[in-house]
PDB file of C-alpha atoms in Angstrom:
ATOM      1  CA  MET A  23      -1.588 -10.616  28.951  1.00 93.00           C
ATOM      2  CA  LEU A  24      -1.627 -10.944  25.222  1.00 94.00           C
ATOM      3  CA  LYS A  25      -3.996  -8.749  23.228  1.00 96.00           C
ATOM      4  CA  PHE A  26      -4.113  -8.533  19.155  1.00 96.00           C
ATOM      5  CA  ILE A  27      -5.911  -6.900  16.608  1.00 96.00           C
ATOM      6  CA  ILE A  28      -6.070  -8.236  12.830  1.00 96.00           C
ATOM      7  CA  LYS A  29      -7.044  -5.574  10.205  1.00 95.00           C
ATOM      8  CA  LYS A  30      -7.867  -7.931   7.021  1.00 93.00           C
ATOM      9  CA  ASN A  31      -6.521  -6.382   3.730  1.00 89.00           C
ATOM     10  CA  TYR A  32      -4.896  -3.614   5.521  1.00 90.00           C
ATOM     11  CA  PHE A  33      -1.420  -3.256   3.897  1.00 88.00           C
ATOM     12  CA  GLN A  34       1.114  -1.082   5.666  1.00 89.00           C
ATOM     13  CA  ASP A  35       4.670  -0.312   4.781  1.00 87.00           C
ATOM     14  CA  ALA A  36       7.329  -2.726   6.862  1.00 87.00           C
ATOM     15  CA  LEU A  37       9.587  -0.015   7.845  1.00 87.00           C
ATOM     16  CA  ARG A  38       6.640   2.111   9.423  1.00 89.00           C
ATOM     17  CA  LEU A  39       5.606  -0.822  11.192  1.00 93.00           C
ATOM     18  CA  MET A  40       9.007  -1.755  12.669  1.00 92.00           C
ATOM     19  CA  ARG A  41       9.187   2.109  14.011  1.00 91.00           C
ATOM     20  CA  ILE A  42       5.793   1.713  15.632  1.00 94.00           C
ATOM     21  CA  SER A  43       6.578  -1.701  17.162  1.00 94.00           C
ATOM     22  CA  LYS A  44       9.829  -0.321  18.607  1.00 94.00           C
ATOM     23  CA  SER A  45       8.013   2.697  19.756  1.00 94.00           C
ATOM     24  CA  MET A  46       5.238   0.720  21.611  1.00 95.00           C
ATOM     25  CA  SER A  47       7.778  -1.989  22.984  1.00 94.00           C
ATOM     26  CA  GLU A  48       9.454   1.070  24.954  1.00 94.00           C
ATOM     27  CA  LYS A  49       6.073   1.935  26.817  1.00 95.00           C
ATOM     28  CA  GLU A  50       5.915   0.874  30.709  1.00 94.00           C
ATOM     29  CA  GLY A  51       4.635  -2.636  31.455  1.00 95.00           C
ATOM     30  CA  VAL A  52       4.989  -3.859  27.607  1.00 96.00           C
ATOM     31  CA  LYS A  53       6.999  -6.887  27.280  1.00 96.00           C
ATOM     32  CA  LYS A  54       6.503  -7.261  23.573  1.00 96.00           C
ATOM     33  CA  ALA A  55       4.831  -5.061  20.795  1.00 96.00           C
ATOM     34  CA  VAL A  56       4.689  -5.893  17.385  1.00 96.00           C
ATOM     35  CA  ALA A  57       2.945  -4.691  14.063  1.00 96.00           C
ATOM     36  CA  VAL A  58       3.354  -6.718  11.057  1.00 95.00           C
ATOM     37  CA  MET A  59       1.907  -7.836   8.066  1.00 93.00           C
ATOM     38  CA  ALA A  60       0.662 -11.312   8.245  1.00 94.00           C
ATOM     39  CA  THR A  61       3.250 -13.293   5.955  1.00 92.00           C
ATOM     40  CA  ASP A  62       4.163 -16.743   6.822  1.00 92.00           C
ATOM     41  CA  LYS A  63       7.618 -15.329   7.922  1.00 91.00           C
ATOM     42  CA  ALA A  64       6.260 -12.959  10.144  1.00 92.00           C
ATOM     43  CA  LYS A  65       3.837 -15.456  11.610  1.00 93.00           C
ATOM     44  CA  PHE A  66       7.015 -17.787  12.053  1.00 92.00           C
ATOM     45  CA  ALA A  67       8.633 -14.912  13.857  1.00 92.00           C
ATOM     46  CA  LEU A  68       5.656 -14.177  16.097  1.00 94.00           C
ATOM     47  CA  LYS A  69       5.482 -18.018  17.012  1.00 93.00           C
ATOM     48  CA  ASP A  70       8.792 -18.206  18.000  1.00 92.00           C
ATOM     49  CA  ALA A  71       8.483 -14.870  20.174  1.00 93.00           C
ATOM     50  CA  GLY A  72       5.512 -16.709  21.771  1.00 93.00           C
ATOM     51  CA  LEU A  73       2.965 -14.145  20.471  1.00 95.00           C
ATOM     52  CA  VAL A  74       0.943 -16.353  18.019  1.00 94.00           C
ATOM     53  CA  THR A  75      -2.650 -17.382  18.412  1.00 95.00           C
ATOM     54  CA  ASP A  76      -4.960 -19.602  16.131  1.00 96.00           C
ATOM     55  CA  ASP A  77      -6.398 -16.533  14.885  1.00 96.00           C
ATOM     56  CA  ILE A  78      -3.242 -14.647  14.020  1.00 96.00           C
ATOM     57  CA  ASN A  79      -1.924 -17.936  12.239  1.00 94.00           C
ATOM     58  CA  ALA A  80      -5.080 -18.086   9.942  1.00 96.00           C
ATOM     59  CA  ALA A  81      -4.610 -14.323   9.075  1.00 95.00           C
ATOM     60  CA  ALA A  82      -3.943 -13.979   5.272  1.00 92.00           C
ATOM     61  CA  GLY A  83      -0.482 -12.147   4.124  1.00 90.00           C
ATOM     62  CA  ALA A  84      -2.468  -9.072   3.320  1.00 89.00           C
ATOM     63  CA  ASP A  85      -3.624  -8.733   6.757  1.00 93.00           C
ATOM     64  CA  LEU A  86      -2.177  -6.555   9.480  1.00 95.00           C
ATOM     65  CA  VAL A  87      -1.547  -8.238  12.859  1.00 97.00           C
ATOM     66  CA  MET A  88      -0.956  -6.040  15.849  1.00 97.00           C
ATOM     67  CA  VAL A  89      -0.104  -7.896  19.023  1.00 97.00           C
ATOM     68  CA  VAL A  90       0.870  -6.431  22.542  1.00 97.00           C
ATOM     69  CA  GLU A  91       2.143  -8.711  25.349  1.00 96.00           C
ATOM     70  CA  ALA A  92       2.085  -6.723  28.861  1.00 96.00           C
ATOM     71  CA  ASP A  93       2.007  -7.156  32.509  1.00 96.00           C
ATOM     72  CA  SER A  94      -1.440  -6.678  32.990  1.00 95.00           C
ATOM     73  CA  GLU A  95      -4.760  -6.508  30.345  1.00 95.00           C
ATOM     74  CA  ASP A  96      -5.116  -2.722  30.937  1.00 95.00           C
ATOM     75  CA  ALA A  97      -1.609  -1.947  29.674  1.00 95.00           C
ATOM     76  CA  ALA A  98      -1.762  -4.438  26.894  1.00 95.00           C
ATOM     77  CA  ALA A  99      -5.304  -3.005  25.768  1.00 96.00           C
ATOM     78  CA  SER A 100      -4.005   0.611  26.335  1.00 96.00           C
ATOM     79  CA  VAL A 101      -0.987   0.051  23.998  1.00 96.00           C
ATOM     80  CA  LEU A 102      -2.666  -1.911  21.616  1.00 96.00           C
ATOM     81  CA  SER A 103      -5.414   1.026  21.058  1.00 96.00           C
ATOM     82  CA  GLU A 104      -2.385   3.375  20.904  1.00 96.00           C
ATOM     83  CA  MET A 105      -0.724   1.200  18.186  1.00 96.00           C
ATOM     84  CA  GLU A 106      -3.692   0.728  16.092  1.00 94.00           C
ATOM     85  CA  THR A 107      -3.960   4.787  16.346  1.00 94.00           C
ATOM     86  CA  ALA A 108      -0.245   5.054  15.211  1.00 93.00           C
ATOM     87  CA  VAL A 109      -0.760   2.700  12.475  1.00 91.00           C
ATOM     88  CA  THR A 110      -3.807   4.546  11.182  1.00 87.00           C
ATOM     89  CA  ALA A 111      -2.494   8.116  11.673  1.00 84.00           C
ATOM     90  CA  SER A 112       0.851   7.477  10.124  1.00 56.00           C
ATOM     91  CA  SER A 113      -1.089   5.548   7.245  1.00 58.00           C
ATOM     92  CA  SER A 114      -3.514   8.611   6.558  1.00 55.00           C
ATOM     93  CA  LYS A 115      -0.077  11.111   6.645  1.00 51.00           C
ATOM     94  CA  THR A 116       1.765   9.115   3.882  1.00 47.00           C
ATOM     95  CA  GLY A 117      -1.148   9.458   1.464  1.00 44.00           C
ATOM     96  CA  LYS A 118      -4.329   7.734   0.398  1.00 47.00           C
ATOM     97  CA  VAL A 119      -3.882   5.270  -2.408  1.00 47.00           C
ATOM     98  CA  SER A 120      -4.817   6.940  -5.603  1.00 49.00           C
ATOM     99  CA  ASP A 121      -8.298   6.543  -7.066  1.00 54.00           C
ATOM    100  CA  ILE A 122      -6.763   6.338 -10.636  1.00 54.00           C
ATOM    101  CA  LEU A 123      -9.830   4.526 -12.132  1.00 54.00           C
ATOM    102  CA  GLY A 124     -11.993   7.588 -10.817  1.00 59.00           C
ATOM    103  CA  GLN A 125     -10.026  10.455 -11.814  1.00 64.00           C
ATOM    104  CA  GLU A 126     -10.595  12.434 -15.210  1.00 68.00           C
ATOM    105  CA  MET A 127      -8.696  11.018 -18.042  1.00 65.00           C
ATOM    106  CA  ARG A 128      -5.891  13.420 -19.244  1.00 69.00           C
ATOM    107  CA  VAL A 129      -3.647  12.446 -22.581  1.00 69.00           C
ATOM    108  CA  ILE A 130      -0.810  14.208 -24.227  1.00 70.00           C
ATOM    109  CA  ASN A 131      -0.842  12.699 -27.617  1.00 64.00           C
ATOM    110  CA  ILE A 132       2.420  12.816 -29.860  1.00 68.00           C
ATOM    111  CA  GLY A 133       1.684  13.013 -33.442  1.00 67.00           C
ATOM    112  CA  LEU A 134      -1.037  10.222 -35.019  1.00 71.00           C
ATOM    113  CA  ASP A 135      -4.118  12.656 -35.340  1.00 76.00           C
ATOM    114  CA  ILE A 136      -6.421   9.758 -35.683  1.00 78.00           C
ATOM    115  CA  PHE A 137      -5.463   8.742 -32.165  1.00 76.00           C
ATOM    116  CA  LYS A 138      -6.315  12.055 -30.670  1.00 78.00           C
ATOM    117  CA  GLU A 139      -9.849  11.988 -32.609  1.00 82.00           C
ATOM    118  CA  ALA A 140     -10.670   8.573 -31.080  1.00 79.00           C
ATOM    119  CA  LEU A 141      -9.778   9.925 -27.544  1.00 78.00           C
ATOM    120  CA  ASP A 142     -11.765  13.229 -28.302  1.00 81.00           C
ATOM    121  CA  ALA A 143     -14.491  11.083 -29.293  1.00 81.00           C
ATOM    122  CA  GLN A 144     -14.669   9.494 -25.619  1.00 77.00           C
ATOM    123  CA  GLY A 145     -14.650  12.968 -24.106  1.00 79.00           C
ATOM    124  CA  VAL A 146     -11.143  12.535 -23.258  1.00 78.00           C
ATOM    125  CA  LYS A 147      -8.915  15.741 -22.483  1.00 81.00           C
ATOM    126  CA  THR A 148      -6.049  15.725 -24.829  1.00 79.00           C
ATOM    127  CA  ILE A 149      -3.335  17.919 -25.901  1.00 77.00           C
ATOM    128  CA  GLN A 150      -1.778  17.372 -29.361  1.00 76.00           C
ATOM    129  CA  VAL A 151       1.915  17.355 -29.866  1.00 73.00           C
ATOM    130  CA  ASP A 152       2.836  17.421 -33.759  1.00 71.00           C
ATOM    131  CA  TRP A 153       5.586  14.848 -33.943  1.00 64.00           C
ATOM    132  CA  GLU A 154       7.414  14.059 -37.264  1.00 65.00           C
ATOM    133  CA  VAL A 155      10.138  11.061 -37.718  1.00 60.00           C
ATOM    134  CA  PRO A 156      13.494  12.392 -36.203  1.00 62.00           C
ATOM    135  CA  ALA A 157      16.239  12.815 -38.691  1.00 56.00           C
ATOM    136  CA  LYS A 158      17.303   9.321 -39.822  1.00 59.00           C
ATOM    137  CA  GLY A 159      14.391   7.756 -37.890  1.00 63.00           C
ATOM    138  CA  ASP A 160      12.714   4.871 -38.749  1.00 68.00           C
ATOM    139  CA  GLU A 161       9.820   5.213 -41.317  1.00 72.00           C
ATOM    140  CA  LYS A 162       8.637   1.534 -40.781  1.00 74.00           C
ATOM    141  CA  VAL A 163       7.700   2.214 -37.084  1.00 68.00           C
ATOM    142  CA  LEU A 164       5.850   5.273 -38.117  1.00 67.00           C
ATOM    143  CA  GLU A 165       3.881   3.186 -40.525  1.00 73.00           C
ATOM    144  CA  ILE A 166       3.220   0.514 -37.921  1.00 73.00           C
ATOM    145  CA  LEU A 167       1.959   3.452 -35.331  1.00 67.00           C
ATOM    146  CA  LYS A 168      -0.509   4.494 -38.108  1.00 70.00           C
ATOM    147  CA  LYS A 169      -1.760   1.141 -38.628  1.00 73.00           C
ATOM    148  CA  MET A 170      -2.606   0.372 -35.273  1.00 65.00           C
ATOM    149  CA  TYR A 171      -4.733   3.668 -35.004  1.00 55.00           C
TER     150      TYR A 171
END
């Protein structure tokens, strides 16, 4: 009996998926258990292993595919559920994707007071570090930076 789940746009680390696949493959009654991103290479390997369906074949590279072939429908469903739980649990343990756009902006400004003033005007927290051209530094670079801001 073959059962599968496709999670759209659910990127996961390949090494983690291999570990989960190996662990699930060792369960009683399981013939094959695979969790992979639906890349063309992965779908080719699934097809070669006899684990591809039309839905899996239509999945995009950013989709996660979890497939279990087992002796019975109950075993396949149980292991597939366990696999999904393992993927979800390991995904949350590794850290959530940073919401960098939602975070408060903070900047360390080196030199260029005018740049600090522009950031302050936008409500950005800034730390100002005074900077001068190092000995034998390039005055042209400083002039270019001043013109930019």
